[in-house]
CSV table of C-alpha atoms in Angstrom, one decimal:
chain,number,residue,atom,x,y,z
A,29,MET,CA,97.1,79.9,111.1
A,30,ILE,CA,94.3,81.2,113.5
A,31,GLU,CA,90.7,82.3,111.4
A,32,GLN,CA,88.9,85.5,112.2
A,33,LYS,CA,85.5,86.8,112.3
A,34,ASN,CA,85.4,89.3,109.2
A,35,GLU,CA,82.6,91.7,110.5
A,36,LYS,CA,84.3,92.5,113.9
A,37,GLN,CA,83.3,96.6,114.9
A,38,ASP,CA,86.0,96.6,117.5
A,39,HIS,CA,89.7,94.5,115.7
A,40,GLN,CA,89.1,91.5,118.3
A,41,ILE,CA,88.1,88.0,117.0
A,42,ASN,CA,86.7,86.3,119.6
A,43,ASP,CA,88.7,82.7,120.4
A,44,ASP,CA,85.2,80.2,120.5
A,45,ASP,CA,83.7,81.9,116.9
A,46,ILE,CA,85.8,79.3,115.2
A,47,LEU,CA,83.0,76.9,114.2
A,48,ASP,CA,81.8,78.4,111.0
A,49,ASP,CA,84.0,78.7,108.2
A,50,ASN,CA,81.0,80.7,105.9
A,51,VAL,CA,82.1,84.0,108.2
A,52,PHE,CA,86.0,83.6,108.4
A,53,GLU,CA,88.6,84.9,106.3
A,54,LYS,CA,92.4,83.1,107.7
A,55,ALA,CA,94.5,84.6,110.0
A,56,TRP,CA,97.7,84.2,111.3
A,57,ARG,CA,99.9,84.3,114.1
A,58,ILE,CA,103.3,86.5,113.9
A,59,THR,CA,105.8,83.8,113.5
A,60,GLU,CA,103.2,82.2,110.8
A,61,PHE,CA,103.0,85.6,109.0
A,62,SER,CA,107.0,87.0,109.6
A,63,LYS,CA,107.8,83.5,107.2
A,64,LEU,CA,104.7,84.3,103.9
A,65,VAL,CA,107.1,87.9,104.8
A,66,GLY,CA,109.8,87.3,104.7
A,67,ARG,CA,111.0,89.1,107.7
A,68,HIS,CA,112.2,88.7,110.9
A,69,HIS,CA,108.9,88.0,113.1
A,70,ASN,CA,110.4,90.9,115.4
A,71,THR,CA,111.1,93.3,112.6
A,72,VAL,CA,107.1,93.0,111.0
A,73,TYR,CA,106.0,93.1,114.6
A,74,ASN,CA,107.7,96.4,114.9
A,75,TRP,CA,106.4,97.9,111.6
A,76,PHE,CA,102.9,97.0,112.8
A,77,ASN,CA,103.7,99.2,116.8
A,78,ILE,CA,104.9,101.7,114.8
A,79,LEU,CA,101.6,101.8,112.1
A,80,GLU,CA,99.0,101.5,115.8
A,81,GLU,CA,101.3,103.7,118.0
A,82,LYS,CA,101.1,106.0,114.9
A,83,GLY,CA,97.5,105.8,115.2
A,84,LEU,CA,97.4,104.6,111.5
A,85,HIS,CA,96.7,101.3,111.3
A,86,GLU,CA,95.2,98.8,114.0
A,87,THR,CA,96.2,94.7,114.4
A,88,LEU,CA,93.5,92.1,114.7
A,89,ARG,CA,93.5,90.7,118.5
A,90,THR,CA,91.6,88.0,119.5
A,91,GLN,CA,89.6,88.2,122.8
A,92,ASN,CA,90.1,86.6,124.9
A,93,THR,CA,93.4,86.4,125.3
A,94,ASN,CA,94.5,89.9,123.3
A,95,GLU,CA,97.3,88.6,120.5
A,96,LYS,CA,97.5,90.3,117.9
A,97,LEU,CA,96.4,87.9,114.6
A,98,TYR,CA,97.7,89.0,110.6
A,99,ASN,CA,95.0,88.8,107.7
A,100,ALA,CA,95.6,89.3,104.4
A,101,LEU,CA,94.9,93.3,104.5
A,102,ASP,CA,98.3,92.7,106.2
A,103,LEU,CA,99.6,90.8,104.9
A,104,GLU,CA,99.2,93.1,101.2
A,105,ILE,CA,100.7,96.0,103.5
A,106,ALA,CA,103.4,94.0,105.1
A,107,LEU,CA,104.8,93.2,101.4
A,108,PHE,CA,104.8,96.6,100.4
A,109,ILE,CA,106.6,97.8,103.0
A,110,LYS,CA,108.9,95.0,102.4
A,111,GLN,CA,108.7,95.5,98.9
A,112,LYS,CA,109.9,99.7,99.1
A,113,ARG,CA,112.9,98.6,102.3
A,114,ASP,CA,114.5,96.1,100.1
A,115,GLU,CA,114.2,99.6,97.6
A,116,LYS,CA,115.8,101.2,100.3
A,117,TRP,CA,112.8,103.2,101.0
A,118,SER,CA,113.4,105.2,104.6
A,119,LEU,CA,110.3,103.9,106.8
A,120,ASP,CA,108.5,106.5,107.7
A,121,ALA,CA,108.7,107.7,103.7
A,122,ILE,CA,106.9,104.2,103.2
A,123,ILE,CA,104.0,105.2,106.7
A,124,ASP,CA,103.3,108.2,104.7
A,125,LEU,CA,102.6,106.8,101.9
A,126,LEU,CA,100.7,103.6,103.2
A,127,PRO,CA,97.0,106.1,104.0
A,128,HIS,CA,97.3,106.5,100.6
A,129,GLN,CA,97.7,102.6,99.1
A,130,PHE,CA,95.6,100.9,101.7
A,131,ASP,CA,92.2,101.3,103.3
A,132,LEU,CA,94.0,100.6,106.9
A,133,ARG,CA,92.1,99.8,110.3
A,134,PRO,CA,91.4,102.7,113.0
A,135,VAL,CA,93.5,102.2,115.4
A,136,SER,CA,90.9,102.9,119.0
A,137,PRO,CA,92.6,104.5,121.8
A,138,GLU,CA,93.4,102.0,124.1
A,139,HIS,CA,95.9,100.5,121.6
A,140,GLN,CA,97.1,104.6,119.9
A,141,THR,CA,99.7,105.5,122.7
A,142,ASN,CA,101.7,108.8,121.8
A,143,GLU,CA,105.0,107.2,122.2
A,144,VAL,CA,106.8,106.6,119.0
A,145,SER,CA,110.1,103.3,119.3
């Protein structure tokens, strides 16, 4: 598990900042995170890619390696998506509902695209 700064404005985490435990919250790499969610890592990764591509929610990244990290908010979102998918909701319907259910992180322009896979 990786820990991340709680107050980073640009949603990036300095890889060298893992010293002061008081300013950190838990964050996971995709493999650990997907196990918590209970879905294959490709599935979870794709959910969050779609959210970024649509400009709805940005995934945290490490500053030095730009590796994606997932925190407690992301876990709540992923578990919500999983629950709705288990209830046979379409992914599009779930995504439309997310801004009404969660305080999503805005996507920075460099991580937003116009194409959705």
